[in-house]
Coordinates of C-alpha atoms and ligand atoms in Angstrom, one line a residue:
Chain A
M1 CA 22.4 -36.8 34.6
P2 CA 20.8 -37.3 31.2
K3 CA 20.0 -34.2 29.2
L4 CA 16.5 -33.1 28.8
S5 CA 16.8 -33.2 25.0
D6 CA 17.9 -36.8 25.2
L7 CA 14.8 -37.7 27.1
L8 CA 12.5 -36.0 24.7
V9 CA 14.1 -36.7 21.4
P10 CA 13.6 -40.2 20.0
A11 CA 16.9 -41.9 19.3
P12 CA 16.9 -41.7 15.5
L13 CA 16.5 -37.9 15.6
R14 CA 19.1 -37.3 18.4
K15 CA 22.1 -35.2 17.7
T16 CA 25.2 -37.4 17.7
P17 CA 26.6 -36.6 21.1
K18 CA 30.1 -35.1 21.3
P19 CA 32.7 -37.1 23.0
G20 CA 32.7 -36.4 26.7
E21 CA 29.0 -35.8 26.8
A22 CA 26.7 -37.8 29.1
G23 CA 26.2 -41.2 27.7
V24 CA 29.4 -41.3 25.7
P25 CA 32.4 -43.0 27.3
K26 CA 35.1 -40.5 27.9
T27 CA 37.9 -41.0 25.5
P28 CA 41.3 -40.6 27.0
A29 CA 42.7 -37.1 26.5
P30 CA 44.4 -36.7 23.2
Q31 CA 48.1 -37.2 23.2
D32 CA 48.6 -34.1 21.2
L33 CA 47.8 -31.4 23.6
K34 CA 47.4 -28.8 20.9
S35 CA 44.3 -30.4 19.5
A36 CA 42.8 -30.9 22.9
P37 CA 39.9 -28.6 23.8
P38 CA 41.1 -25.8 26.2
E39 CA 40.1 -26.4 29.7
R40 CA 38.5 -23.6 31.6
P41 CA 38.8 -24.7 35.2
G42 CA 36.6 -23.0 37.7
E43 CA 35.1 -20.6 35.1
M44 CA 31.8 -22.2 35.2
G45 CA 30.5 -25.5 36.3
R46 CA 28.7 -28.2 34.3
V47 CA 25.4 -26.5 35.1
G48 CA 26.5 -23.2 33.7
E49 CA 27.8 -24.8 30.6
Q50 CA 24.6 -26.6 30.0
A51 CA 22.6 -23.5 30.5
L52 CA 24.7 -21.8 27.9
E53 CA 24.0 -24.6 25.5
A54 CA 20.3 -24.7 26.1
P55 CA 19.3 -22.2 23.4
T56 CA 21.4 -24.0 20.9
E57 CA 19.8 -27.3 22.0
A58 CA 16.3 -25.9 21.7
L59 CA 17.1 -24.5 18.2
A60 CA 18.6 -27.8 17.2
W61 CA 15.5 -29.6 18.5
I62 CA 13.2 -27.4 16.4
D63 CA 15.4 -27.7 13.4
Q64 CA 15.5 -31.5 13.5
R65 CA 11.8 -31.3 13.0
M66 CA 11.5 -28.4 10.6
A67 CA 14.7 -28.7 8.7
A68 CA 14.5 -25.0 8.0
S69 CA 17.9 -23.8 8.9
G70 CA 19.3 -24.5 5.5
F71 CA 16.6 -22.5 3.9
L72 CA 16.8 -19.7 6.4
T73 CA 20.6 -19.3 6.3
G74 CA 20.3 -19.5 2.5
M75 CA 17.8 -16.7 2.5
L76 CA 19.7 -14.6 5.0
F77 CA 23.1 -14.9 3.3
R78 CA 21.9 -15.0 -0.3
K79 CA 23.6 -12.4 -2.3
V80 CA 21.8 -9.3 -3.5
P81 CA 23.2 -8.1 -6.8
K82 CA 25.8 -5.4 -7.2
G83 CA 24.3 -1.9 -7.2
T84 CA 21.3 -2.6 -4.9
N85 CA 20.5 0.8 -3.4
W86 CA 18.0 2.6 -1.2
F87 CA 15.2 2.4 -3.8
Y88 CA 15.2 -1.3 -3.0
T89 CA 14.0 -0.6 0.5
L90 CA 10.6 0.7 -0.6
G91 CA 9.1 -2.8 -0.8
S92 CA 10.1 -3.8 2.7
A93 CA 9.0 -0.3 3.8
A94 CA 5.5 -1.1 2.4
L95 CA 5.6 -4.4 4.2
F96 CA 6.5 -2.7 7.4
A97 CA 3.6 -0.2 7.0
F98 CA 1.3 -3.2 6.5
I99 CA 2.6 -4.8 9.7
V100 CA 1.9 -1.5 11.5
Q101 CA -1.7 -1.5 10.1
A102 CA -2.2 -5.2 11.2
V103 CA -0.9 -4.6 14.7
T104 CA -2.8 -1.3 15.4
G105 CA -5.8 -2.8 13.7
V106 CA -5.9 -5.7 16.2
F107 CA -6.0 -3.3 19.1
L108 CA -8.7 -1.1 17.5
A109 CA -10.8 -4.3 16.9
M110 CA -10.7 -5.0 20.7
F111 CA -12.7 -1.9 21.3
Y112 CA -14.6 -1.2 18.1
T113 CA -18.3 -2.2 17.6
P114 CA -19.5 -2.5 14.0
S115 CA -23.1 -1.4 14.6
T116 CA -24.7 1.8 13.3
T117 CA -25.7 2.7 16.8
Q118 CA -22.4 2.0 18.5
A119 CA -19.7 2.4 16.0
Y120 CA -19.4 6.1 16.5
S121 CA -19.4 6.0 20.2
S122 CA -17.0 3.1 20.4
I123 CA -14.5 5.2 18.4
A124 CA -15.2 8.1 20.7
H125 CA -14.5 5.7 23.6
I126 CA -11.2 4.6 22.0
N127 CA -10.2 8.2 21.5
N128 CA -11.2 9.5 24.9
D129 CA -11.0 6.7 27.4
V130 CA -8.8 3.9 26.3
F131 CA -5.1 4.1 27.3
L132 CA -3.2 5.4 24.3
G133 CA -6.4 4.9 22.3
Q134 CA -6.2 8.0 20.2
F135 CA -2.5 7.4 19.6
V136 CA -3.1 3.9 18.2
H137 CA -6.2 5.0 16.3
G138 CA -4.1 7.9 14.8
M139 CA -1.3 5.4 13.8
H140 CA -3.8 3.3 12.0
K141 CA -5.4 6.2 10.3
W142 CA -2.2 7.9 9.1
G143 CA -0.5 4.6 8.6
A144 CA -3.1 3.9 5.8
S145 CA -1.9 7.0 3.9
V146 CA 1.7 6.1 4.5
M147 CA 1.1 2.5 3.2
V148 CA -0.7 3.8 0.1
I149 CA 2.2 6.2 -0.7
L150 CA 4.8 3.5 -0.1
V151 CA 3.0 0.9 -2.3
F152 CA 2.8 3.5 -5.1
L153 CA 6.5 4.5 -4.7
H154 CA 7.5 0.8 -4.7
M155 CA 5.5 0.2 -7.9
G156 CA 7.1 3.3 -9.5
R157 CA 10.5 1.9 -8.6
T158 CA 9.8 -1.5 -10.2
F159 CA 8.3 0.2 -13.2
F160 CA 11.1 2.6 -14.0
F161 CA 13.8 -0.1 -13.3
G162 CA 12.1 -2.4 -15.7
A163 CA 11.9 -5.0 -12.9
Y164 CA 8.6 -6.3 -14.2
K165 CA 10.3 -8.0 -17.1
Y166 CA 11.5 -11.5 -17.5
P167 CA 11.6 -13.5 -15.2
R168 CA 9.6 -11.4 -12.7
E169 CA 6.4 -10.9 -14.6
L170 CA 4.3 -12.9 -12.2
N171 CA 5.5 -10.9 -9.2
W172 CA 4.4 -7.7 -11.0
V173 CA 1.0 -9.2 -11.6
I174 CA 0.7 -10.2 -7.9
G175 CA 1.8 -6.7 -7.0
V176 CA -1.0 -5.1 -9.0
V177 CA -3.5 -7.3 -7.2
I178 CA -1.9 -6.2 -3.9
L179 CA -2.3 -2.6 -5.0
I180 CA -6.0 -3.0 -5.8
L181 CA -6.5 -4.8 -2.4
T182 CA -4.7 -2.0 -0.6
M183 CA -7.0 0.5 -2.1
T184 CA -10.0 -1.7 -1.1
M185 CA -8.7 -1.6 2.4
A186 CA -8.6 2.1 2.3
F187 CA -12.1 2.4 0.9
T188 CA -13.8 0.0 3.3
G189 CA -11.9 1.3 6.3
Y190 CA -13.1 4.8 5.7
L191 CA -16.7 4.0 6.6
L192 CA -16.0 2.4 9.9
P193 CA -15.7 5.5 12.2
F194 CA -19.3 6.2 11.0
D195 CA -19.1 10.0 11.1
Q196 CA -20.7 12.3 8.6
R197 CA -17.6 12.3 6.4
S198 CA -17.3 8.6 6.2
Y199 CA -21.0 8.0 5.8
W200 CA -21.5 10.4 2.8
A201 CA -18.2 9.6 1.2
S202 CA -19.1 5.9 1.3
I203 CA -22.5 6.5 -0.3
V204 CA -20.9 8.4 -3.1
G205 CA -18.2 5.7 -3.4
I206 CA -20.8 2.9 -3.6
N207 CA -22.8 4.9 -6.1
I208 CA -19.7 5.4 -8.2
N209 CA -19.3 1.6 -8.3
G210 CA -23.0 1.4 -9.3
T211 CA -22.5 3.4 -12.5
G212 CA -20.1 0.9 -13.9
P213 CA -21.1 -1.1 -17.0
I214 CA -22.7 -4.5 -16.6
V215 CA -21.3 -5.5 -13.1
G216 CA -21.7 -2.0 -11.7
P217 CA -25.1 -2.3 -10.2
Y218 CA -24.4 -5.7 -8.8
L219 CA -21.2 -4.4 -7.2
S220 CA -23.0 -1.5 -5.5
D221 CA -25.8 -3.8 -4.4
F222 CA -23.3 -6.1 -2.9
L223 CA -21.4 -3.3 -1.1
R224 CA -24.6 -1.6 0.2
A225 CA -26.1 -4.9 1.2
G226 CA -29.6 -3.4 1.2
P227 CA -31.6 -0.5 -0.2
E228 CA -29.9 2.0 2.1
L229 CA -26.5 2.4 3.6
G230 CA -27.1 1.0 7.1
A231 CA -26.3 -1.7 9.6
T232 CA -25.8 -4.5 7.1
T233 CA -23.5 -2.2 5.0
L234 CA -21.4 -1.5 8.0
S235 CA -21.0 -5.1 9.0
R236 CA -20.2 -6.0 5.4
F237 CA -17.5 -3.3 5.2
Y238 CA -16.2 -4.5 8.5
A239 CA -15.9 -8.1 7.4
I240 CA -14.3 -7.1 4.2
H241 CA -11.9 -4.8 6.0
M242 CA -11.1 -7.2 8.8
L243 CA -11.1 -10.6 7.4
L244 CA -11.5 -11.0 3.6
V245 CA -9.0 -8.5 2.3
P246 CA -6.3 -8.8 5.0
G247 CA -6.4 -12.6 4.6
A248 CA -5.9 -12.2 0.8
L249 CA -3.3 -9.6 1.4
I250 CA -1.2 -11.7 3.7
A251 CA -1.4 -14.6 1.3
L252 CA -0.4 -12.5 -1.7
I253 CA 2.4 -10.7 0.2
G254 CA 3.6 -14.1 1.1
A255 CA 3.7 -15.2 -2.5
H256 CA 5.3 -11.9 -3.5
M257 CA 8.0 -12.4 -0.9
Y258 CA 8.5 -16.0 -2.0
L259 CA 9.1 -14.9 -5.5
V260 CA 11.4 -12.1 -4.4
V261 CA 13.6 -14.6 -2.6
K262 CA 13.3 -17.3 -5.3
L263 CA 14.1 -15.1 -8.2
G264 CA 16.3 -12.5 -6.5
T265 CA 15.9 -8.8 -6.9
T266 CA 17.1 -7.0 -10.0
A267 CA 20.2 -5.0 -10.2
P268 CA 19.6 -1.4 -11.1
P269 CA 19.3 -1.3 -14.9
W270 CA 22.4 0.8 -15.2
T271 CA 24.7 -1.5 -13.3
R272 CA 27.2 -3.3 -15.4
I273 CA 29.4 -6.2 -14.5
G274 CA 32.4 -4.0 -15.0
N275 CA 36.0 -4.7 -15.8
T276 CA 38.3 -6.6 -13.5
P277 CA 38.2 -4.3 -10.5
R278 CA 41.3 -2.2 -10.1
V279 CA 40.6 -2.0 -6.3
A280 CA 41.0 -5.6 -5.1
E281 CA 38.1 -5.5 -2.7
P282 CA 36.1 -2.3 -2.7
T283 CA 35.3 -1.0 0.7
T284 CA 31.7 -0.4 1.6
E285 CA 31.7 3.4 0.9
L286 CA 33.5 3.0 -2.4
D287 CA 31.3 0.2 -3.5
A288 CA 28.2 2.2 -2.7
G289 CA 29.6 5.0 -4.9
A290 CA 30.5 2.6 -7.6
V291 CA 26.9 1.8 -8.1
S292 CA 26.5 3.7 -11.3
G293 CA 22.9 2.9 -11.4
N294 CA 21.9 4.3 -8.0
G295 CA 19.4 6.5 -9.7
Y296 CA 21.3 9.7 -9.2
S297 CA 23.2 9.2 -12.4
P298 CA 20.8 7.8 -14.9
N299 CA 23.2 7.5 -17.8
G300 CA 25.5 5.4 -15.7
S301 CA 28.5 7.6 -16.3
G302 CA 28.5 8.9 -12.7
S303 CA 30.6 6.1 -11.5
T304 CA 33.0 8.4 -9.8
I305 CA 32.9 9.4 -6.2
A306 CA 35.0 12.2 -4.8
G307 CA 36.8 12.4 -8.1
V308 CA 38.0 8.8 -8.0
Q309 CA 37.1 6.6 -11.0
I310 CA 36.1 3.4 -9.4
D311 CA 34.5 1.4 -12.0
G312 CA 36.1 1.8 -15.4
H313 CA 33.0 0.5 -17.2
N314 CA 30.5 3.1 -18.4
G315 CA 27.0 1.9 -17.8
G316 CA 25.8 4.0 -20.8
G317 CA 27.9 1.9 -23.1
A318 CA 27.2 -1.4 -24.8
T319 CA 24.1 -3.4 -23.8
A320 CA 25.3 -6.5 -22.1
Chain B
M1 CA 12.5 -11.1 -25.2
K2 CA 13.8 -13.9 -27.3
A3 CA 15.2 -17.1 -25.8
H4 CA 18.8 -16.0 -26.2
E5 CA 18.1 -12.6 -24.6
K6 CA 16.5 -14.4 -21.7
Q7 CA 19.6 -16.6 -21.4
A8 CA 21.9 -13.5 -21.6
Y9 CA 19.9 -11.8 -18.9
L10 CA 20.1 -14.7 -16.6
E11 CA 23.8 -15.1 -17.1
E12 CA 24.5 -11.4 -16.6
Y13 CA 22.3 -11.5 -13.5
E14 CA 24.3 -14.4 -12.1
L15 CA 27.5 -12.4 -12.5
L16 CA 25.9 -9.3 -10.9
K17 CA 24.8 -11.4 -8.1
K18 CA 28.3 -12.9 -7.6
K19 CA 29.6 -9.3 -7.3
G20 CA 26.9 -8.4 -4.9
K21 CA 26.9 -8.5 -1.1
P22 CA 25.0 -10.8 1.2
F23 CA 21.4 -9.8 2.1
F24 CA 22.4 -10.0 5.7
P25 CA 23.7 -7.6 7.0
Y26 CA 23.9 -5.2 4.1
A27 CA 20.3 -5.1 2.7
V28 CA 18.9 -5.9 6.2
M29 CA 20.6 -2.8 7.5
K30 CA 19.1 -0.5 4.9
D31 CA 15.7 -2.1 5.3
S32 CA 15.8 -1.7 9.1
V33 CA 16.7 2.0 8.8
M34 CA 13.8 2.4 6.4
A35 CA 11.5 0.5 8.8
L36 CA 12.4 2.8 11.6
V37 CA 11.8 5.9 9.4
V38 CA 8.4 4.5 8.4
V39 CA 7.3 3.8 12.0
G40 CA 8.7 7.1 13.1
V41 CA 6.8 9.0 10.5
I42 CA 3.6 7.2 11.4
I43 CA 4.0 7.8 15.1
L44 CA 4.8 11.5 14.4
M45 CA 1.8 11.9 12.2
S46 CA -0.4 10.3 14.8
L47 CA 0.9 12.6 17.6
L48 CA 0.7 15.8 15.5
L49 CA -2.4 15.2 13.5
G50 CA -4.4 13.0 15.9
A51 CA -7.6 11.1 14.9
E52 CA -10.4 13.4 15.7
Q53 CA -13.9 12.3 14.8
G54 CA -16.3 14.4 12.8
P55 CA -19.9 14.8 13.6
K56 CA -21.9 11.6 13.9
A57 CA -23.3 10.1 10.7
D58 CA -26.8 11.5 10.1
P59 CA -28.8 10.4 7.0
T60 CA -31.1 13.4 7.4
T61 CA -28.5 16.1 6.9
T62 CA -25.3 16.5 5.0
T63 CA -23.5 18.9 7.1
Y64 CA -20.3 17.4 5.8
V65 CA -19.2 17.6 2.2
P66 CA -19.1 14.1 0.7
R67 CA -15.4 13.9 0.2
P68 CA -13.3 10.8 -0.3
E69 CA -10.0 10.3 1.5
W70 CA -7.2 12.2 -0.3
Y71 CA -5.8 9.1 -2.2
F72 CA -9.1 8.8 -4.0
F73 CA -9.2 12.5 -5.1
F74 CA -7.7 11.6 -8.5
L75 CA -10.6 9.2 -9.2
F76 CA -13.2 11.7 -8.1
E77 CA -11.6 14.5 -10.2
V78 CA -11.9 12.3 -13.3
L79 CA -15.6 12.7 -12.8
R80 CA -15.4 16.4 -12.9
I81 CA -13.5 16.3 -16.2
I82 CA -15.8 13.8 -17.9
K83 CA -19.2 15.1 -17.2
P84 CA -21.8 14.2 -19.9
P85 CA -24.1 11.7 -18.2
E86 CA -23.7 9.1 -21.0
L87 CA -20.0 9.1 -20.4
V88 CA -20.1 8.8 -16.6
P89 CA -19.8 5.0 -16.6
L90 CA -16.6 5.5 -18.6
A91 CA -15.2 7.9 -16.1
T92 CA -16.2 6.0 -13.0
I93 CA -15.4 2.4 -13.8
G94 CA -14.3 2.5 -17.4
I95 CA -11.1 4.4 -17.2
P96 CA -9.9 3.0 -13.9
T97 CA -10.6 -0.5 -15.0
I98 CA -8.8 0.0 -18.3
C99 CA -5.8 1.5 -16.4
M100 CA -5.8 -1.4 -14.0
V101 CA -5.9 -4.0 -16.9
L102 CA -3.1 -2.1 -18.7
L103 CA -1.1 -2.1 -15.5
L104 CA -1.7 -5.8 -14.8
L105 CA -0.8 -6.9 -18.3
L106 CA 2.2 -4.6 -18.6
P107 CA 4.8 -7.4 -18.6
F108 CA 2.9 -9.2 -21.3
Y109 CA 3.0 -6.4 -23.9
D110 CA 6.2 -4.7 -22.9
K111 CA 8.5 -7.6 -23.5
G112 CA 11.7 -5.9 -24.7
P113 CA 15.0 -6.8 -23.1
E114 CA 15.9 -3.2 -22.4
R115 CA 15.6 -2.1 -18.8
R116 CA 17.1 1.4 -18.6
P117 CA 14.4 4.0 -18.5
E118 CA 16.2 6.3 -20.8
R119 CA 16.2 3.6 -23.4
R120 CA 12.5 2.9 -23.0
P121 CA 11.1 6.2 -24.1
L122 CA 7.5 5.0 -24.5
A123 CA 7.3 3.3 -21.1
T124 CA 9.1 6.1 -19.3
T125 CA 7.1 8.9 -20.9
A126 CA 3.8 7.0 -20.2
G127 CA 4.9 6.5 -16.6
I128 CA 5.9 10.1 -16.0
L129 CA 2.7 11.4 -17.7
T130 CA 0.6 9.1 -15.5
I131 CA 2.4 10.4 -12.4
L132 CA 1.9 14.0 -13.4
A133 CA -1.8 13.4 -14.2
M134 CA -2.4 11.7 -10.9
G135 CA -0.5 14.4 -9.1
Y136 CA -2.4 17.1 -10.8
L137 CA -5.8 15.5 -10.2
T138 CA -5.0 14.9 -6.5
Y139 CA -4.0 18.5 -6.2
A140 CA -7.2 19.7 -7.9
G141 CA -9.2 17.5 -5.6
A142 CA -7.4 18.9 -2.6
V143 CA -8.0 22.6 -3.4
S144 CA -11.6 22.2 -4.5
G145 CA -13.3 23.0 -1.3
S146 CA -17.0 23.6 -1.3
P147 CA -18.8 26.7 0.0
T148 CA -21.4 26.3 2.7
E149 CA -23.0 29.6 1.8
I150 CA -24.5 30.8 -1.4
D151 CA -23.3 34.1 -2.5
M152 CA -26.0 35.3 -4.9
K153 CA -29.2 37.3 -4.9
V154 CA -32.0 35.2 -3.6
A155 CA -35.6 36.4 -3.2
P156 CA -36.7 36.4 0.4
Q157 CA -39.2 33.6 -0.1
Y158 CA -36.4 31.3 -1.4
K159 CA -33.9 32.1 1.3
A160 CA -34.7 28.9 3.3
G161 CA -34.3 26.7 0.3
A162 CA -31.0 28.3 -0.6
E163 CA -29.7 27.6 2.9
I164 CA -30.6 24.0 2.7
V165 CA -28.8 23.7 -0.7
A166 CA -25.8 25.3 0.8
G167 CA -25.9 23.3 4.0
S168 CA -26.4 19.9 2.4
G169 CA -23.2 19.7 0.5
C170 CA -24.9 20.0 -2.9
L171 CA -22.2 22.5 -4.0
A172 CA -19.5 19.9 -3.6
C173 CA -20.7 18.5 -7.0
H174 CA -22.9 21.2 -8.5
K175 CA -22.2 24.7 -9.8
L176 CA -24.7 27.3 -8.9
G177 CA -23.9 30.7 -10.4
E178 CA -20.5 31.6 -9.1
N179 CA -20.7 29.1 -6.3
G180 CA -19.8 25.4 -6.0
N181 CA -17.7 23.0 -8.0
N182 CA -18.3 22.5 -11.7
G183 CA -19.0 18.8 -11.5
P184 CA -19.4 15.9 -11.4
G185 CA -23.0 16.9 -11.2
P186 CA -24.7 19.1 -13.8
E187 CA -24.9 22.9 -13.3
L188 CA -27.9 24.1 -11.3
T189 CA -27.7 27.8 -12.3
H190 CA -30.7 27.5 -14.6
I191 CA -32.1 24.2 -13.4
G192 CA -35.6 25.5 -13.0
A193 CA -35.7 26.3 -16.7
R194 CA -34.3 22.9 -17.7
I195 CA -36.5 20.5 -15.8
P196 CA -39.8 20.7 -14.0
R197 CA -40.2 20.9 -10.2
A198 CA -41.3 17.3 -10.0
A199 CA -38.2 16.1 -11.7
I200 CA -36.0 18.1 -9.3
V201 CA -37.8 16.5 -6.4
R202 CA -37.3 13.0 -7.9
S203 CA -33.6 13.6 -8.4
V204 CA -33.1 14.8 -4.9
E205 CA -35.0 11.8 -3.5
I206 CA -33.5 9.1 -5.7
G207 CA -30.0 10.4 -6.1
P208 CA -29.3 9.5 -9.8
S209 CA -26.0 8.1 -10.8
I210 CA -23.3 8.8 -8.2
M211 CA -25.4 11.4 -6.3
P212 CA -26.5 10.3 -2.8
S213 CA -30.2 10.2 -2.1
F214 CA -31.6 12.9 0.1
R215 CA -34.9 11.2 0.8
E216 CA -34.4 11.4 4.5
L217 CA -34.7 15.2 4.4
P218 CA -37.8 16.3 6.3
P219 CA -40.7 17.0 3.8
K220 CA -40.7 20.7 4.7
K221 CA -37.0 21.1 3.9
L222 CA -37.5 19.1 0.7
N223 CA -40.3 21.5 -0.4
E224 CA -38.3 24.6 0.4
L225 CA -35.3 23.2 -1.5
A226 CA -37.5 22.3 -4.5
D227 CA -39.1 25.8 -4.4
F228 CA -35.7 27.5 -4.5
L229 CA -34.3 25.3 -7.3
S230 CA -37.3 25.5 -9.6
S231 CA -37.2 29.3 -9.2
L232 CA -33.8 29.3 -10.9
N233 CA -34.4 30.0 -14.6
Ligands
LIG1 C1 1.9 -4.2 0.3 C2 2.4 -4.1 -0.9 C3 3.8 -4.7 -1.3 C4 4.8 -5.2 -0.5 C5 4.8 -5.4 0.9 C6 5.9 -5.5 -1.5 C7 7.1 -6.0 -1.1 C8 8.2 -6.2 -1.9 C9 9.6 -6.4 -1.5 C10 10.1 -6.4 -0.1 C11 10.3 -6.6 -2.6 C12 11.8 -6.8 -2.7 C13 12.5 -5.6 -3.5 C14 12.2 -4.3 -3.1 O1 11.8 -4.0 -2.0 O2 12.2 -3.4 -4.0 C15 9.4 -6.5 -3.7 C16 9.8 -6.6 -5.1 C17 8.9 -6.5 -6.2 N1 7.7 -6.0 -6.1 FE1 6.6 -5.6 -4.4 N2 5.5 -5.2 -2.7 C18 4.2 -4.7 -2.7 C19 3.5 -4.2 -3.8 C20 3.9 -4.3 -5.1 C21 3.2 -3.7 -6.2 C22 1.9 -2.8 -6.1 C23 3.9 -4.0 -7.3 C24 3.6 -3.7 -8.8 C25 2.5 -3.5 -9.3 C26 5.0 -4.8 -6.9 C27 6.0 -5.4 -7.8 C28 7.2 -5.9 -7.4 C29 8.2 -6.4 -8.3 C30 8.1 -6.5 -9.9 C31 9.3 -6.8 -7.5 C32 10.6 -7.3 -8.0 C33 11.6 -6.1 -8.0 C34 13.0 -6.5 -8.3 O3 13.3 -7.6 -8.4 O4 13.8 -5.5 -8.5 N3 5.0 -4.9 -5.5 N4 8.1 -6.3 -3.3

């Protein structure tokens, strides 16, 4: 029976079939029995074997068209420099908080109505009637704070580690724009529940923008979308919060990630290449301790763990 | 960084990378642990703190103190510190914009090859001072509540006006005797002596600068409020 993939895949793109597969004449068993594939009689039939191969087949089928496996394995198994420590998780933590915001936001959007008459009651409906409504709403609300904190911590990390320097300047610039957009999300989201707090805080916020020199008044007019904070303001904030800024954020985070993979992440500034290692292949624990620049020993001299000198080189020494 | 310093950095980085470990599973492991912590914290906060609504938005009353979300406190506090009206644009947009431009252009004016914070005294000090300042301003914003009652001697005919002032959140931004926050708005303790009644009414209706407009207040309340404020001299 011909395989499904052979029916679907045009001949030039087909995987070269292995000997013994359908369509390939069976070659006689090799004389040398050692090199012959082991037979597993009775373990499973042809059908079982084919079922086992199906995921591989499907992936191969996709990869023949996307040619992405090289890139993906390259990305997955690329080396991160010696010394990479927990501070380097802050960026992906921010990314994760963003994903939480995106997912919970989609569910809120299914029930929220951006109109001055219905916004408040639709949030009340989410909180009181919708299954797990208040829980998801709460995750979105507190997730915003968590994301702001993580973005600031991540920026602090890259600042103090000097990671904004050559060749990663552009990624820093993208990061600052991401920071501004994150704060824009926080500002525009605050109005949406349309309670007293969000209403009056947004008025003050819009007025604050209005006092700015030159562009200030235009900015506040644009945000308010009318003489008073009202229905048009709410839909404008909603559109900014739901479409404009998230779209820009996704694009910019994508560019940020691309540069992270392309350029590689920095090693902590205290990490030195070190002398020929005395321990042939450091174990995981030892290696983690050998990271003299893990932030707990800023002068780099703390390269001992449990009293064992692991890395003879003192990070506080000569600039490499 | 000069060309040879760039070259040296790239070469050193190549070596550090060779000595490193593959992204998968080492970094992925740490990132996943962190991701679990992040989601765990968010879930916990949602369960413990909930997402209660306040009273519905109402243009005719400010029963709620206009207060930004906590991560904007530091911006709001700058307004309390820089109060002269002619400097307000500087405080509201000027300083944040300048800070953002400085932040954005950081890699273009700090181009030295040194990366260790203890060898970059200027950058490190500036960074720590910024963090301390933002921390302090956020703290100041968090503790500056605003009274909803006015604790001072008020003549009986002005009692109604005083209650409207107290109940409309004015004291979030104005100082009145011993009550309220000193800024961003000007002090009201002797406002009646400083400007005429009509000017008070106009300010309340227009909402100059960052102040919200209170033109939706019913005329009777507006009158009582103006009576009270213009009596303060
Ligand atoms: C939603 C916001 C952000 C996300 C999801 C994000 C994500 C990431 C991730 C996953 C990395 C890899 C290394 C690490 O995690 O430390 C990274 C690196 C970097 N990020 Fe961000 N980032 C964000 C915001 C920012 C901001 C606000 C800045 C600075 C203003 C910034 C500047 C940088 C720089 C310079 C690097 C390279 C660091 C290195 O090579 O050591 N990022 N980012």
